Amino acid sequence: MALANTGSEAETVEQSSHPEIEQHSTKVLMLGALGVVYGDIGTSPIYAFREALRASAGGNVAERGDILGVLSLIIWSLTIIVTIKYIMFVLRADNRGEGGVLSLMALARGSFPTRSAVILGIGIVGASLFFGDAVITPAISVLSAVEGMNVVTPAFQPYVVPLTLVILAILFSVQRFGTGGVALIFGPITAVWFLAIGLSGINQIIDDPEILLAISPHYIVAFLINSPDVAFVTIGAIFLAVTGAEALYADLGHFGRKPIVLAWLAIVFPCLLLNYVGQGAFVLANGGVVGHPFFEMNEGWTLLPMVVLATAATVIASQAVISGAFSLTRQAVQLNMLPRLEILHTSERQSGQIYMPRVNLLLALVVMLLVVGFGESSRLASAYGISVTGNMLVTTVLLYVIMTRIWKWQLWLAASLTALFLFIDVGFFASNIVKVFEGGWASLAVAFTVVLAMWTWVRGSRYLFDKTRRNEIPLDFLAGNLLKKKPQLVSGTAVFLTSDPLSAPTALMHSLKHYKVLHEQNVILSVVTAPQPIVPDSERVKMETLNDLFMRVTLTFGYMEQPNIPRALAICRKQGWKFDIMTTSFFLSRRSLKASPNSGMPVWQDKLFIGLARTAADATEYFQIPTGRVVEIGTQVAI
């Protein structure tokens, strides 16, 4: 089965022949990118500097060297990881305009066929770690914003968790209506957010310009040398400042490289730096008392509006991660890494706007359990970094494959740059992995569950395919025999869906066995997924005539597309087949699976695979076939 992309014609803006239209479109896309791409990293100042300073100080009072060292680490982390690694290099590794860890995996697999299984395994780990991030982000973001009310009045403390749960419940419940309308205000609100946090920081910097010395990296060296044991733990908290960097690449297909780069360099990066430096100046001016500097440095009438704005910004950041989880799940389904899941389209214009009820429900349950279980954003911070750093490690490894296999870089250059990125990524990962027992187990548990599900589905699907193929008759042999000795023929066309176009479909064999008739025209149809996001109509259909009775048709979809068989078959008219949906019957095999000790997998994995198969969405709905034209034939298979 083939998977495709939530695609978008991101690069068409950059190729426009009308400069005024291009400039206008780029500005609109930049505004949209602020809300979707930068929502996560844009809300990090609420908790990142505070947590890093607490880790370095070992309490609530930090010394001057700690403050400047932590601030310098944040500045250079944003510069090297986001500006250099992602903006300069990773964003160039697009798969026909699309980004994300599974797009990168598909690109790498196509260039490295001898190691495709290894690349697939790396991709599964990367996708699983993203889901670990997807459940932590809404929990910590919304919880940390609501905690800002404690700065307004400590009496609000008992209501923080309940209000957080209410906000999250509303957020997940509105997903079924789609994000199209809400997305129109995401960009402007996030733009106001960045300007607000930038101005908030400037006010503090003006009072203490000496804080700008933190730009010098020698404070990092001094901080690491003076207290290496504390610095190691602090680095794990520092990473909170760059969480969300993966979104730059994941949302590449929705906005294109140019708007994402311009939004970062012109708005996001400067405002983040100003706010972090402003927080440092505020803590220095208050004798090193850590507290909650993000909210506390907004005095008087600005405090309450900042809390409200922070809550809105965190909801937007959470929405972006939820939408990303939907898109990533659809890619995984299309690439046959997960069973078919129900996908509802919430927009008539944009195929990328989708809603997946089961995924939404699971995310909501896990996120709310995390909020109730941890109770404070500080505790959740320990659970945050592991999945994100692991995801970035996967991106670096796959990027090396792209550099050497596709970009054809010299080995020494690719290895040198990769070594730099790996040194930083491994450092962050090592400093976060020690927090497993402090909360890191939560994101790892989510990632492990997804890895187990994906591995079981890929492995079980292969065993099932091999087993059924051994028992099937070659299609060419059957077609030849039926042409020589024709059974009773009935008018119309029969389309038999199969994953193995070389063998006679089970539905065809059972139809002959029980009905003892054959249609005048029989099409053996298989659907495959291309290692690219979108497949043009000119490459959609491949037809092969076997004889007067049988024809083999292969439909190819990109991994970001939603397969629509009737619409794709209409293309066949240009190639000579007068397809008419009203005279066509679609025959599908519905397999009832039973565990077998001889499957090659442990019994527990057999049962897990069967359980996953039972959750699969109906093929008729998934392939968008009219229900009135479908005949399902059941078979029982032991695996």
CSV table of C-alpha atoms in Angstrom, one decimal, residues 130-493:
chain,number,residue,atom,x,y,z
A,130,PHE,CA,8.2,12.8,17.9
A,131,PHE,CA,5.1,11.3,19.5
A,132,GLY,CA,6.9,11.5,22.9
A,133,ASP,CA,7.4,15.2,22.3
A,134,ALA,CA,3.8,15.6,21.1
A,135,VAL,CA,2.4,14.6,24.4
A,136,ILE,CA,4.8,16.6,26.6
A,137,THR,CA,4.5,19.9,24.6
A,138,PRO,CA,0.8,20.6,25.3
A,139,ALA,CA,1.1,19.5,28.9
A,140,ILE,CA,4.2,21.6,29.8
A,141,SER,CA,3.3,24.6,27.6
A,142,VAL,CA,-0.3,25.2,28.9
A,143,LEU,CA,0.6,24.3,32.5
A,144,SER,CA,3.5,26.7,32.6
A,145,ALA,CA,1.3,29.5,31.1
A,146,VAL,CA,-1.5,29.0,33.6
A,147,GLU,CA,1.1,28.9,36.4
A,148,GLY,CA,1.7,32.6,35.6
A,149,MET,CA,-1.5,33.3,37.5
A,150,ASN,CA,0.4,32.4,40.7
A,151,VAL,CA,2.5,35.5,40.1
A,152,VAL,CA,-0.7,37.6,39.9
A,153,THR,CA,-2.0,36.0,43.2
A,154,PRO,CA,-0.7,33.0,45.1
A,155,ALA,CA,-4.4,32.2,46.0
A,156,PHE,CA,-4.8,30.8,42.4
A,157,GLN,CA,-2.5,27.8,43.1
A,158,PRO,CA,-5.2,25.2,43.7
A,159,TYR,CA,-6.9,26.1,40.4
A,160,VAL,CA,-3.8,25.7,38.1
A,161,VAL,CA,-4.2,22.0,37.3
A,162,PRO,CA,-8.0,22.1,36.9
A,163,LEU,CA,-7.9,25.1,34.6
A,164,THR,CA,-5.1,23.5,32.6
A,165,LEU,CA,-7.2,20.4,32.1
A,166,VAL,CA,-10.2,22.5,31.0
A,167,ILE,CA,-8.1,24.4,28.4
A,168,LEU,CA,-6.7,21.1,27.1
A,169,ALA,CA,-10.1,19.4,27.0
A,170,ILE,CA,-11.5,22.3,24.9
A,171,LEU,CA,-8.4,22.2,22.7
A,172,PHE,CA,-8.7,18.5,21.9
A,173,SER,CA,-12.5,18.7,21.5
A,174,VAL,CA,-12.4,21.3,18.8
A,175,GLN,CA,-9.9,19.3,16.7
A,176,ARG,CA,-12.8,17.7,14.8
A,177,PHE,CA,-13.9,21.0,13.4
A,178,GLY,CA,-10.5,21.6,11.7
A,179,THR,CA,-7.8,24.2,12.2
A,180,GLY,CA,-8.6,26.3,9.1
A,181,GLY,CA,-10.6,29.0,10.7
A,182,VAL,CA,-8.6,29.1,13.9
A,183,ALA,CA,-5.3,29.2,11.9
A,184,LEU,CA,-6.2,32.6,10.5
A,185,ILE,CA,-5.6,34.2,13.9
A,186,PHE,CA,-2.7,32.0,14.9
A,187,GLY,CA,-0.1,34.1,13.0
A,188,PRO,CA,-1.2,37.5,14.3
A,189,ILE,CA,-1.5,36.4,17.9
A,190,THR,CA,2.0,34.8,17.8
A,191,ALA,CA,3.4,37.9,16.1
A,192,VAL,CA,2.0,40.0,19.0
A,193,TRP,CA,3.5,37.4,21.4
A,194,PHE,CA,7.0,37.7,19.9
A,195,LEU,CA,6.9,41.5,19.9
A,196,ALA,CA,5.6,41.5,23.5
A,197,ILE,CA,8.4,39.2,24.8
A,198,GLY,CA,11.0,41.2,22.8
A,199,LEU,CA,9.9,44.5,24.3
A,200,SER,CA,9.7,42.9,27.8
A,201,GLY,CA,13.3,42.0,27.5
A,202,ILE,CA,14.4,45.3,26.1
A,203,ASN,CA,13.1,47.1,29.2
A,204,GLN,CA,15.3,45.0,31.4
A,205,ILE,CA,18.4,45.3,29.2
A,206,ILE,CA,18.1,49.1,29.2
A,207,ASP,CA,18.3,49.0,33.0
A,208,ASP,CA,21.4,46.8,33.0
A,209,PRO,CA,23.3,46.8,29.6
A,210,GLU,CA,26.1,44.9,31.2
A,211,ILE,CA,24.1,41.7,30.7
A,212,LEU,CA,25.0,41.9,26.9
A,213,LEU,CA,28.4,40.6,27.9
A,214,ALA,CA,26.8,37.1,28.0
A,215,ILE,CA,27.1,37.0,24.2
A,216,SER,CA,30.8,36.1,24.7
A,217,PRO,CA,31.3,32.3,24.7
A,218,HIS,CA,34.1,32.6,27.3
A,219,TYR,CA,31.3,32.6,29.9
A,220,ILE,CA,30.4,29.1,28.7
A,221,VAL,CA,33.9,27.9,29.1
A,222,ALA,CA,34.2,29.4,32.6
A,223,PHE,CA,30.8,27.9,33.6
A,224,LEU,CA,31.8,24.4,32.4
A,225,ILE,CA,35.2,24.5,34.0
A,226,ASN,CA,34.2,25.9,37.4
A,227,SER,CA,31.4,23.4,38.0
A,228,PRO,CA,31.4,20.6,35.5
A,229,ASP,CA,29.1,18.3,37.5
A,230,VAL,CA,26.4,21.0,37.8
A,231,ALA,CA,27.0,22.2,34.2
A,232,PHE,CA,26.2,18.7,32.9
A,233,VAL,CA,22.7,18.8,34.6
A,234,THR,CA,22.2,22.4,33.5
A,235,ILE,CA,22.8,21.6,29.8
A,236,GLY,CA,19.8,19.3,30.0
A,237,ALA,CA,17.6,22.2,31.1
A,238,ILE,CA,19.3,24.6,28.5
A,239,PHE,CA,17.9,22.3,25.8
A,240,LEU,CA,14.4,23.5,26.7
A,241,ALA,CA,15.3,26.7,24.9
A,242,VAL,CA,15.6,24.9,21.5
A,243,THR,CA,12.7,22.5,21.8
A,244,GLY,CA,10.5,23.1,18.7
A,245,ALA,CA,13.4,23.4,16.3
A,246,GLU,CA,12.3,20.2,14.6
A,247,ALA,CA,9.1,22.0,13.6
A,248,LEU,CA,11.1,24.2,11.2
A,249,TYR,CA,11.7,21.1,9.1
A,250,ALA,CA,8.5,19.2,9.8
A,251,ASP,CA,6.4,22.1,8.5
A,252,LEU,CA,8.6,22.8,5.5
A,253,GLY,CA,6.0,21.6,3.0
A,254,HIS,CA,3.3,23.9,4.4
A,255,PHE,CA,5.2,27.2,4.0
A,256,GLY,CA,8.4,26.7,2.0
A,257,ARG,CA,11.9,27.4,3.0
A,258,LYS,CA,12.0,31.2,2.4
A,259,PRO,CA,9.2,32.2,4.7
A,260,ILE,CA,10.4,30.0,7.5
A,261,VAL,CA,14.0,31.4,7.2
A,262,LEU,CA,12.9,35.0,7.0
A,263,ALA,CA,10.5,34.6,9.9
A,264,TRP,CA,13.3,33.2,12.1
A,265,LEU,CA,15.9,35.8,11.2
A,266,ALA,CA,13.7,38.8,11.2
A,267,ILE,CA,11.3,38.2,14.1
A,268,VAL,CA,11.7,35.0,16.1
A,269,PHE,CA,15.5,34.8,16.7
A,270,PRO,CA,15.9,38.5,17.7
A,271,CYS,CA,12.8,38.5,20.0
A,272,LEU,CA,13.9,35.2,21.7
A,273,LEU,CA,17.4,36.6,22.4
A,274,LEU,CA,16.0,39.9,23.7
A,275,ASN,CA,13.7,38.1,26.1
A,276,TYR,CA,16.3,35.6,27.4
A,277,VAL,CA,18.9,38.4,27.9
A,278,GLY,CA,16.2,40.5,29.6
A,279,GLN,CA,15.4,37.7,32.0
A,280,GLY,CA,19.1,37.5,32.9
A,281,ALA,CA,19.2,41.2,33.6
A,282,PHE,CA,16.1,41.0,35.8
A,283,VAL,CA,17.6,38.1,37.9
A,284,LEU,CA,20.9,40.0,38.3
A,285,ALA,CA,19.1,43.1,39.4
A,286,ASN,CA,17.2,41.1,42.0
A,287,GLY,CA,20.2,39.6,43.7
A,288,GLY,CA,20.2,36.3,41.8
A,289,VAL,CA,16.7,35.3,43.1
A,290,VAL,CA,15.4,33.0,40.4
A,291,GLY,CA,11.6,32.9,41.0
A,292,HIS,CA,9.6,33.1,37.8
A,293,PRO,CA,11.5,35.8,35.9
A,294,PHE,CA,9.5,35.6,32.7
A,295,PHE,CA,6.3,36.8,34.4
A,296,GLU,CA,7.9,38.8,37.3
A,297,MET,CA,9.7,41.2,35.0
A,298,ASN,CA,6.4,42.3,33.7
A,299,GLU,CA,5.3,44.7,36.4
A,300,GLY,CA,2.0,46.5,37.0
A,301,TRP,CA,-0.6,46.5,34.4
A,302,THR,CA,1.4,44.4,31.9
A,303,LEU,CA,1.4,41.3,34.0
A,304,LEU,CA,-2.1,40.1,33.5
A,305,PRO,CA,-2.2,40.7,29.7
A,306,MET,CA,1.1,38.8,29.5
A,307,VAL,CA,-0.4,35.8,31.3
A,308,VAL,CA,-3.4,35.8,29.0
A,309,LEU,CA,-1.1,36.2,25.9
A,310,ALA,CA,1.1,33.4,27.2
A,311,THR,CA,-1.9,31.1,27.6
A,312,ALA,CA,-3.0,31.8,24.0
A,313,ALA,CA,0.5,31.3,22.7
A,314,THR,CA,0.9,27.9,24.4
A,315,VAL,CA,-2.5,26.8,23.1
A,316,ILE,CA,-1.3,27.7,19.6
A,317,ALA,CA,2.0,25.8,20.2
A,318,SER,CA,0.0,22.8,21.4
A,319,GLN,CA,-2.2,23.0,18.3
A,320,ALA,CA,0.8,22.9,16.0
A,321,VAL,CA,2.1,19.8,17.7
A,322,ILE,CA,-1.3,18.1,17.6
A,323,SER,CA,-1.6,18.8,13.8
A,324,GLY,CA,1.9,17.6,13.3
A,325,ALA,CA,1.0,14.3,15.1
A,326,PHE,CA,-1.9,13.8,12.7
A,327,SER,CA,0.3,14.5,9.6
A,328,LEU,CA,3.0,12.2,10.9
A,329,THR,CA,0.5,9.4,11.6
A,330,ARG,CA,-0.9,9.7,8.1
A,331,GLN,CA,2.6,9.4,6.6
A,332,ALA,CA,3.3,6.3,8.8
A,333,VAL,CA,0.0,4.7,7.6
A,334,GLN,CA,0.8,5.5,4.0
A,335,LEU,CA,4.3,4.0,4.4
A,336,ASN,CA,2.7,0.9,5.9
A,337,MET,CA,4.4,1.5,9.3
A,338,LEU,CA,1.0,1.5,11.0
A,339,PRO,CA,-2.5,0.0,10.2
A,340,ARG,CA,-5.0,2.1,8.3
A,341,LEU,CA,-6.6,4.7,10.6
A,342,GLU,CA,-9.7,6.8,10.1
A,343,ILE,CA,-8.8,10.1,8.5
A,344,LEU,CA,-11.3,12.9,8.3
A,345,HIS,CA,-10.6,15.9,6.0
A,346,THR,CA,-11.6,19.2,7.6
A,347,SER,CA,-11.0,21.4,4.6
A,348,GLU,CA,-12.2,21.3,1.0
A,349,ARG,CA,-9.3,23.3,-0.2
A,350,GLN,CA,-6.2,22.0,1.8
A,351,SER,CA,-5.6,18.2,1.9
A,352,GLY,CA,-3.2,18.7,4.8
A,353,GLN,CA,-5.9,19.7,7.2
A,354,ILE,CA,-7.0,16.4,8.6
A,355,TYR,CA,-8.5,15.0,11.8
A,356,MET,CA,-7.8,11.5,13.2
A,357,PRO,CA,-10.3,10.7,16.0
A,358,ARG,CA,-8.3,7.8,17.5
A,359,VAL,CA,-5.0,9.7,17.5
A,360,ASN,CA,-6.7,12.7,19.0
A,361,LEU,CA,-8.3,10.7,21.8
A,362,LEU,CA,-5.0,8.9,22.7
A,363,LEU,CA,-3.1,12.2,22.7
A,364,ALA,CA,-5.8,13.9,24.9
A,365,LEU,CA,-5.7,11.0,27.5
A,366,VAL,CA,-1.9,10.9,27.7
A,367,VAL,CA,-1.5,14.6,27.9
A,368,MET,CA,-4.1,15.0,30.7
A,369,LEU,CA,-2.6,12.1,32.6
A,370,LEU,CA,0.8,13.8,32.5
A,371,VAL,CA,-0.7,17.1,33.8
A,372,VAL,CA,-2.4,15.3,36.7
A,373,GLY,CA,0.6,13.0,37.4
A,374,PHE,CA,3.3,15.7,37.4
A,375,GLY,CA,1.2,18.7,38.6
A,376,GLU,CA,3.9,21.3,37.9
A,377,SER,CA,5.7,22.4,34.7
A,378,SER,CA,9.1,22.2,36.6
A,379,ARG,CA,8.5,18.4,37.0
A,380,LEU,CA,7.4,18.0,33.4
A,381,ALA,CA,10.6,19.8,32.3
A,382,SER,CA,12.6,16.7,33.2
A,383,ALA,CA,10.5,14.6,30.9
A,384,TYR,CA,10.7,17.0,28.0
A,385,GLY,CA,14.3,16.9,26.6
A,386,ILE,CA,14.9,13.2,26.0
A,387,SER,CA,12.5,12.7,23.1
A,388,VAL,CA,13.4,16.0,21.5
A,389,THR,CA,17.2,15.4,21.7
A,390,GLY,CA,16.7,11.9,20.4
A,391,ASN,CA,14.7,13.2,17.4
A,392,MET,CA,17.5,15.7,16.6
A,393,LEU,CA,20.1,12.9,16.8
A,394,VAL,CA,18.0,10.9,14.2
A,395,THR,CA,17.8,14.0,12.0
A,396,THR,CA,21.6,14.5,12.1
A,397,VAL,CA,22.3,10.8,11.2
A,398,LEU,CA,19.9,10.9,8.3
A,399,LEU,CA,21.3,14.3,7.2
A,400,TYR,CA,24.7,12.7,6.9
A,401,VAL,CA,23.2,10.1,4.5
A,402,ILE,CA,21.7,12.9,2.4
A,403,MET,CA,25.0,14.8,2.4
A,404,THR,CA,27.0,11.9,1.1
A,405,ARG,CA,24.5,10.0,-1.1
A,406,ILE,CA,22.4,12.8,-2.6
A,407,TRP,CA,24.4,16.1,-2.3
A,408,LYS,CA,27.6,14.2,-3.2
A,409,TRP,CA,29.7,16.1,-0.6
A,410,GLN,CA,33.2,15.1,0.0
A,411,LEU,CA,33.4,12.6,2.8
A,412,TRP,CA,35.7,14.8,5.0
A,413,LEU,CA,33.3,17.8,4.7
A,414,ALA,CA,30.2,15.8,5.5
A,415,ALA,CA,31.9,14.0,8.4
A,416,SER,CA,33.3,17.2,9.9
A,417,LEU,CA,29.9,19.0,9.9
A,418,THR,CA,28.1,15.9,11.2
A,419,ALA,CA,30.7,15.4,13.9
A,420,LEU,CA,30.0,19.0,15.1
A,421,PHE,CA,26.3,18.5,15.2
A,422,LEU,CA,26.6,15.1,16.8
A,423,PHE,CA,28.9,16.5,19.5
A,424,ILE,CA,26.2,19.0,20.5
A,425,ASP,CA,23.3,16.6,20.1
A,426,VAL,CA,25.0,13.8,22.0
A,427,GLY,CA,25.9,16.3,24.8
A,428,PHE,CA,22.3,17.4,25.1
A,429,PHE,CA,21.0,13.8,24.9
A,430,ALA,CA,23.4,12.6,27.6
A,431,SER,CA,22.5,15.4,29.9
A,432,ASN,CA,18.8,14.6,29.5
A,433,ILE,CA,19.0,10.8,29.6
A,434,VAL,CA,20.1,11.0,33.3
A,435,LYS,CA,16.7,12.4,34.1
A,436,VAL,CA,14.9,9.2,33.2
A,437,PHE,CA,13.8,8.6,36.8
A,438,GLU,CA,12.9,12.2,37.4
A,439,GLY,CA,10.3,12.2,34.7
A,440,GLY,CA,12.1,11.3,31.5
A,441,TRP,CA,10.5,7.9,31.6
A,442,ALA,CA,7.2,9.4,30.5
A,443,SER,CA,8.3,10.5,27.0
A,444,LEU,CA,10.4,7.3,26.6
A,445,ALA,CA,7.4,5.2,27.5
A,446,VAL,CA,5.3,6.9,24.8
A,447,ALA,CA,8.2,6.5,22.3
A,448,PHE,CA,8.7,2.9,23.2
A,449,THR,CA,5.0,2.1,22.8
A,450,VAL,CA,5.0,3.6,19.3
A,451,VAL,CA,8.2,1.8,18.3
A,452,LEU,CA,6.8,-1.5,19.4
A,453,ALA,CA,3.5,-0.9,17.5
A,454,MET,CA,5.4,0.2,14.3
A,455,TRP,CA,7.9,-2.7,14.5
A,456,THR,CA,5.2,-5.2,15.1
A,457,TRP,CA,3.1,-3.9,12.2
A,458,VAL,CA,6.0,-3.9,9.7
A,459,ARG,CA,7.2,-7.3,10.8
A,460,GLY,CA,3.8,-8.9,11.0
A,461,SER,CA,2.8,-7.4,7.6
A,462,ARG,CA,5.9,-9.0,6.0
A,463,TYR,CA,5.2,-12.4,7.6
A,464,LEU,CA,1.5,-12.2,6.5
A,465,PHE,CA,2.5,-11.3,2.9
A,466,ASP,CA,5.0,-14.2,2.7
A,467,LYS,CA,2.6,-16.7,4.1
A,468,THR,CA,-0.3,-15.8,1.8
A,469,ARG,CA,1.9,-15.6,-1.2
A,470,ARG,CA,3.1,-19.2,-0.7
A,471,ASN,CA,-0.5,-20.4,-0.9
A,472,GLU,CA,-1.6,-18.3,-3.9
A,473,ILE,CA,-1.6,-19.1,-7.6
A,474,PRO,CA,0.4,-17.0,-10.0
A,475,LEU,CA,-1.9,-14.6,-11.7
A,476,ASP,CA,-0.5,-15.1,-15.2
A,477,PHE,CA,-1.1,-18.9,-14.9
A,478,LEU,CA,-4.7,-18.4,-13.7
A,479,ALA,CA,-5.5,-15.8,-16.4
A,480,GLY,CA,-4.3,-18.1,-19.1
A,481,ASN,CA,-6.3,-21.1,-17.9
A,482,LEU,CA,-9.5,-19.0,-17.6
A,483,LEU,CA,-9.1,-17.7,-21.1
A,484,LYS,CA,-8.8,-21.2,-22.5
A,485,LYS,CA,-11.7,-22.6,-20.4
A,486,LYS,CA,-14.0,-19.7,-19.6
A,487,PRO,CA,-16.6,-20.0,-16.8
A,488,GLN,CA,-19.9,-18.3,-17.0
A,489,LEU,CA,-19.3,-14.6,-17.9
A,490,VAL,CA,-21.4,-11.7,-16.5
A,491,SER,CA,-21.5,-8.2,-17.8
A,492,GLY,CA,-19.5,-5.4,-16.1
A,493,THR,CA,-16.1,-4.9,-14.6
